[in-house]
mmCIF file of C-alpha atoms in Angstrom:
data_model
loop_
_atom_site.group_PDB
_atom_site.id
_atom_site.type_symbol
_atom_site.label_atom_id
_atom_site.label_comp_id
_atom_site.label_asym_id
_atom_site.label_seq_id
_atom_site.Cartn_x
_atom_site.Cartn_y
_atom_site.Cartn_z
ATOM 1 C CA MET A 1 89.932 28.869 85.316
ATOM 2 C CA MET A 2 86.219 28.146 85.588
ATOM 3 C CA ALA A 3 86.565 25.140 83.251
ATOM 4 C CA SER A 4 89.374 23.777 85.414
ATOM 5 C CA PHE A 5 87.308 24.332 88.572
ATOM 6 C CA MET A 6 84.255 22.550 87.097
ATOM 7 C CA SER A 7 86.346 19.642 85.818
ATOM 8 C CA TYR A 8 87.524 19.039 89.366
ATOM 9 C CA PHE A 9 83.939 18.091 90.399
ATOM 10 C CA THR A 10 82.737 16.455 87.195
ATOM 11 C CA GLY A 11 85.830 14.334 86.643
ATOM 12 C CA ARG A 12 86.026 15.389 83.011
ATOM 13 C CA ARG A 13 88.737 17.710 81.796
ATOM 14 C CA ASP A 14 88.344 20.176 79.016
ATOM 15 C CA PRO A 15 90.918 19.311 76.297
ATOM 16 C CA LYS A 16 91.608 22.961 75.591
ATOM 17 C CA GLN A 17 92.122 23.719 79.276
ATOM 18 C CA SER A 18 94.365 20.673 79.647
ATOM 19 C CA THR A 19 96.492 21.852 76.749
ATOM 20 C CA ARG A 20 96.798 25.331 78.221
ATOM 21 C CA ASP A 21 97.724 23.918 81.639
ATOM 22 C CA ALA A 22 100.361 21.672 80.091
ATOM 23 C CA ILE A 23 101.900 24.548 78.158
ATOM 24 C CA VAL A 24 102.002 26.722 81.267
ATOM 25 C CA SER A 25 103.674 23.929 83.271
ATOM 26 C CA LEU A 26 106.252 23.325 80.562
ATOM 27 C CA ARG A 27 107.114 27.023 80.332
ATOM 28 C CA GLU A 28 107.479 27.241 84.109
ATOM 29 C CA GLN A 29 109.870 24.278 83.980
ATOM 30 C CA LEU A 30 111.823 25.985 81.192
ATOM 31 C CA MET A 31 112.191 29.123 83.300
ATOM 32 C CA MET A 32 113.502 27.064 86.208
ATOM 33 C CA ILE A 33 116.032 25.300 83.981
ATOM 34 C CA GLU A 34 117.214 28.625 82.541
ATOM 35 C CA LYS A 35 117.784 29.977 86.057
ATOM 36 C CA LYS A 36 119.706 26.806 86.953
ATOM 37 C CA GLU A 37 121.818 27.210 83.818
ATOM 38 C CA GLU A 38 122.633 30.799 84.726
ATOM 39 C CA HIS A 39 123.713 29.663 88.222
ATOM 40 C CA LEU A 40 125.900 26.883 86.831
ATOM 41 C CA GLN A 41 127.470 29.285 84.361
ATOM 42 C CA ARG A 42 128.435 31.588 87.212
ATOM 43 C CA GLN A 43 129.881 28.569 89.106
ATOM 44 C CA ILE A 44 131.910 27.545 86.080
ATOM 45 C CA THR A 45 133.288 31.069 85.730
ATOM 46 C CA GLN A 46 134.200 31.147 89.425
ATOM 47 C CA ASP A 47 135.861 27.698 89.304
ATOM 48 C CA LEU A 48 137.913 28.729 86.289
ATOM 49 C CA SER A 49 139.001 31.885 88.069
ATOM 50 C CA THR A 50 140.015 29.878 91.180
ATOM 51 C CA ALA A 51 141.978 27.394 89.101
ATOM 52 C CA LYS A 52 143.909 30.172 87.363
ATOM 53 C CA ALA A 53 144.665 31.901 90.647
ATOM 54 C CA ASN A 54 146.068 28.720 92.237
ATOM 55 C CA ALA A 55 147.658 27.106 89.214
ATOM 56 C CA VAL A 56 151.184 27.879 90.464
ATOM 57 C CA SER A 57 150.900 28.482 94.188
ATOM 58 C CA ASN A 58 148.378 25.781 95.121
ATOM 59 C CA LYS A 59 147.982 23.032 92.579
ATOM 60 C CA THR A 60 145.636 21.015 94.826
ATOM 61 C CA ALA A 61 143.140 23.868 95.046
ATOM 62 C CA ALA A 62 143.492 24.529 91.335
ATOM 63 C CA THR A 63 142.851 20.863 90.530
ATOM 64 C CA ALA A 64 139.763 20.778 92.784
ATOM 65 C CA ALA A 65 138.431 23.901 91.110
ATOM 66 C CA LEU A 66 138.889 22.313 87.701
ATOM 67 C CA ARG A 67 137.042 19.168 88.872
ATOM 68 C CA ARG A 68 134.117 21.268 90.071
ATOM 69 C CA LYS A 69 134.172 23.132 86.763
ATOM 70 C CA LYS A 70 133.969 19.856 84.798
ATOM 71 C CA MET A 71 131.114 18.631 87.027
ATOM 72 C CA HIS A 72 129.201 21.878 86.553
ATOM 73 C CA GLU A 73 129.771 21.772 82.781
ATOM 74 C CA ALA A 74 128.419 18.214 82.620
ATOM 75 C CA GLU A 75 125.329 19.220 84.580
ATOM 76 C CA LEU A 76 124.948 22.250 82.300
ATOM 77 C CA ASP A 77 124.995 19.962 79.265
ATOM 78 C CA LYS A 78 122.259 17.807 80.803
ATOM 79 C CA LEU A 79 120.143 20.853 81.493
ATOM 80 C CA ALA A 80 120.623 22.025 77.894
ATOM 81 C CA GLY A 81 119.310 18.656 76.686
ATOM 82 C CA MET A 82 116.303 18.913 79.019
ATOM 83 C CA ARG A 83 115.580 22.450 77.888
ATOM 84 C CA LEU A 84 115.667 21.375 74.256
ATOM 85 C CA GLN A 85 113.190 18.564 74.936
ATOM 86 C CA LEU A 86 110.851 20.897 76.809
ATOM 87 C CA GLU A 87 111.000 23.514 74.043
ATOM 88 C CA VAL A 88 110.137 20.868 71.447
ATOM 89 C CA GLN A 89 107.203 19.701 73.547
ATOM 90 C CA VAL A 90 105.948 23.265 74.053
ATOM 91 C CA ASN A 91 106.151 23.958 70.342
ATOM 92 C CA THR A 92 104.339 20.709 69.579
ATOM 93 C CA LEU A 93 101.548 21.465 72.035
ATOM 94 C CA GLU A 94 101.166 25.044 70.817
ATOM 95 C CA SER A 95 101.042 23.858 67.213
ATOM 96 C CA ALA A 96 98.471 21.201 68.096
ATOM 97 C CA ASN A 97 96.453 23.777 70.027
ATOM 98 C CA ILE A 98 96.507 26.162 67.039
ATOM 99 C CA ASN A 99 95.440 23.338 64.724
ATOM 100 C CA ALA A 100 92.600 22.360 67.043
ATOM 101 C CA ASN A 101 91.401 25.968 67.373
ATOM 102 C CA THR A 102 91.627 26.452 63.620
ATOM 103 C CA LEU A 103 89.637 23.296 62.997
ATOM 104 C CA ASP A 104 87.052 24.367 65.559
ATOM 105 C CA VAL A 105 86.680 27.783 63.933
ATOM 106 C CA MET A 106 86.388 26.192 60.495
ATOM 107 C CA ARG A 107 83.727 23.799 61.826
ATOM 108 C CA LYS A 108 81.761 26.752 63.207
ATOM 109 C CA GLY A 109 82.096 28.516 59.879
ATOM 110 C CA ALA A 110 80.835 25.440 58.045
ATOM 111 C CA ASN A 111 77.851 25.210 60.391
ATOM 112 C CA ALA A 112 77.110 28.903 59.859
ATOM 113 C CA LEU A 113 77.175 28.385 56.094
ATOM 114 C CA LYS A 114 74.908 25.399 56.487
ATOM 115 C CA ASP A 115 72.428 27.530 58.450
ATOM 116 C CA ILE A 116 72.613 30.302 55.840
ATOM 117 C CA TYR A 117 72.031 27.941 52.930
ATOM 118 C CA ASN A 118 69.513 25.817 54.805
ATOM 119 C CA GLY A 119 67.080 24.329 52.269
ATOM 120 C CA MET A 120 68.751 26.174 49.402
ATOM 121 C CA THR A 121 69.605 24.156 46.287
ATOM 122 C CA ILE A 122 70.987 25.039 42.893
ATOM 123 C CA ASP A 123 67.576 24.337 41.361
ATOM 124 C CA LYS A 124 65.968 26.846 43.728
ATOM 125 C CA VAL A 125 68.649 29.409 42.904
ATOM 126 C CA ASP A 126 68.071 28.908 39.165
ATOM 127 C CA ALA A 127 64.319 29.228 39.657
ATOM 128 C CA THR A 128 64.778 32.438 41.637
ATOM 129 C CA MET A 129 67.080 33.939 39.009
ATOM 130 C CA ASN A 130 64.646 32.997 36.237
ATOM 131 C CA SER A 131 61.836 34.677 38.167
ATOM 132 C CA ILE A 132 63.938 37.814 38.628
ATOM 133 C CA ASN A 133 64.766 37.943 34.906
ATOM 134 C CA GLU A 134 61.094 37.417 34.071
ATOM 135 C CA GLN A 135 59.999 40.291 36.283
ATOM 136 C CA ARG A 136 62.729 42.512 34.827
ATOM 137 C CA ASP A 137 61.477 41.794 31.294
ATOM 138 C CA ILE A 138 57.912 42.577 32.350
ATOM 139 C CA ALA A 139 59.038 45.854 33.944
ATOM 140 C CA ASN A 140 60.886 46.832 30.750
ATOM 141 C CA GLU A 141 57.804 46.064 28.623
ATOM 142 C CA ILE A 142 55.602 48.128 30.948
ATOM 143 C CA ALA A 143 58.036 51.068 30.832
ATOM 144 C CA GLU A 144 58.191 50.886 27.033
ATOM 145 C CA ALA A 145 54.399 50.724 26.774
ATOM 146 C CA ILE A 146 54.000 53.748 29.063
ATOM 147 C CA SER A 147 56.517 55.813 27.111
ATOM 148 C CA ASN A 148 54.984 54.943 23.705
ATOM 149 C CA PRO A 149 52.679 57.798 22.409
ATOM 150 C CA ALA A 150 50.351 55.231 20.834
ATOM 151 C CA THR A 151 49.116 54.282 24.280
ATOM 152 C CA VAL A 152 47.653 57.774 24.820
ATOM 153 C CA GLY A 153 45.493 57.809 21.662
ATOM 154 C CA LEU A 154 47.907 59.552 19.301
ATOM 155 C CA GLN A 155 47.523 57.344 16.239
ATOM 156 C CA LEU A 156 49.705 59.233 13.769
ATOM 157 C CA ASP A 157 49.806 58.388 10.057
ATOM 158 C CA GLU A 158 53.160 58.983 8.427
ATOM 159 C CA ASP A 159 51.546 59.896 5.074
ATOM 160 C CA ASP A 160 49.353 62.532 6.734
ATOM 161 C CA LEU A 161 52.397 64.025 8.412
ATOM 162 C CA LYS A 162 54.295 64.198 5.119
ATOM 163 C CA ALA A 163 51.315 65.816 3.344
ATOM 164 C CA GLU A 164 50.925 68.447 6.065
ATOM 165 C CA LEU A 165 54.641 69.188 5.968
ATOM 166 C CA ALA A 166 54.523 69.635 2.163
ATOM 167 C CA GLU A 167 51.563 72.003 2.528
ATOM 168 C CA LEU A 168 53.463 74.155 5.010
ATOM 169 C CA GLU A 169 56.465 74.266 2.707
ATOM 170 C CA GLN A 170 54.233 75.398 -0.220
ATOM 171 C CA GLU A 171 52.661 78.151 1.894
ATOM 172 C CA ASP A 172 56.080 79.424 2.859
ATOM 173 C CA LEU A 173 57.178 79.438 -0.791
ATOM 174 C CA ASN A 174 54.029 81.362 -1.864
ATOM 175 C CA GLU A 175 54.626 83.993 0.790
ATOM 176 C CA ARG A 176 58.188 84.437 -0.405
ATOM 177 C CA LEU A 177 57.010 84.888 -4.045
ATOM 178 C CA MET A 178 54.333 87.423 -3.094
ATOM 179 C CA GLY A 179 56.852 89.444 -1.162
ATOM 180 C CA ALA A 180 59.138 89.523 -4.223
ATOM 181 C CA ASP A 181 56.379 91.163 -6.394
ATOM 182 C CA HIS A 182 56.126 94.192 -4.061
ATOM 183 C CA VAL A 183 59.793 94.939 -3.887
ATOM 184 C CA PRO A 184 60.358 98.597 -5.147
ATOM 185 C CA VAL A 185 62.605 99.038 -8.188
ATOM 186 C CA HIS A 186 65.672 101.035 -7.307
ATOM 187 C CA THR A 187 66.374 103.930 -9.718
ATOM 188 C CA PRO A 188 69.810 105.411 -9.746
ATOM 189 C CA ALA A 189 69.928 108.931 -8.290
ATOM 190 C CA SER A 190 71.724 110.485 -11.291
ATOM 191 C CA THR A 191 69.134 109.290 -13.842
ATOM 192 C CA SER A 192 66.272 110.659 -11.710
ATOM 193 C CA ARG A 193 67.850 114.123 -11.579
ATOM 194 C CA VAL A 194 68.382 114.191 -15.370
ATOM 195 C CA ASP A 195 64.728 113.309 -16.069
ATOM 196 C CA THR A 196 63.511 116.036 -13.694
ATOM 197 C CA ARG A 197 65.601 118.746 -15.394
ATOM 198 C CA HIS A 198 64.359 117.603 -18.809
ATOM 199 C CA GLN A 199 60.724 117.823 -17.652
ATOM 200 C CA VAL A 200 61.193 121.349 -16.267
ATOM 201 C CA ALA A 201 62.732 122.489 -19.536
ATOM 202 C CA GLU A 202 59.832 121.133 -21.527
ATOM 203 C CA GLU A 203 57.325 122.888 -19.248
ATOM 204 C CA GLU A 204 59.141 126.235 -19.634
ATOM 205 C CA SER A 205 59.169 125.859 -23.433
ATOM 206 C CA GLU A 206 55.449 125.162 -23.458
ATOM 207 C CA ASP A 207 54.769 128.237 -21.330
ATOM 208 C CA ALA A 208 56.799 130.390 -23.691
ATOM 209 C CA GLU A 209 54.886 129.136 -26.738
ATOM 210 C CA LEU A 210 51.600 129.777 -24.915
ATOM 211 C CA ARG A 211 52.555 133.375 -24.150
ATOM 212 C CA GLU A 212 53.601 133.991 -27.769
ATOM 213 C CA LEU A 213 50.267 132.656 -28.996
ATOM 214 C CA GLN A 214 48.356 134.925 -26.567
ATOM 215 C CA ALA A 215 50.329 137.986 -27.762
ATOM 216 C CA ALA A 216 49.614 137.204 -31.413
ATOM 217 C CA LEU A 217 45.894 136.960 -30.744
ATOM 218 C CA ALA A 218 45.900 140.258 -28.888
ATOM 219 C CA MET A 219 47.545 142.077 -31.769
ATOM 220 C CA SER A 220 44.971 140.881 -34.299
#
């Protein structure tokens, strides 16, 4: 509305507004034709009814009704042709308007892309990616260096480690052998009881011999 108002003073018409105005005018004309067609259709129905009612009793009236019906049908055919032409024109304008809007949107999109990629070339992209890869490699090297024990002064010799490990194994083996020497020998319980009874018997025999010897000395 504002564009149409401004074009009235400037003398220049906005193409988009002109298209919209044309489409609106065409649709208004189509509505008027459709109303006219509805009116003619009612007239044709009425004329046919009049002709049937007077076909026998009043042939003159019936014939006049049929003439009006033919005239209305001819006018209805003309209106149908007009409506078809208007519908084609509306569809053409709407299609052209859609194409123009689509092209305008695509042009804006292209300009936006141009602004986004302003000054950007494939060489600059390659250089940026190379720089990123370089920095990633440096970061990985730094992380590896930090996590390596050698960087904190732990210079370990593999031979020294093996020698120390062998020494620990030998100490463990020596301890096991020393513990085996002090293990008590298990004597079966039955053998121990037999030896004890044998020892007691021997002691009693010795006591008896000692008493006999003392008695012999006393008698002499």
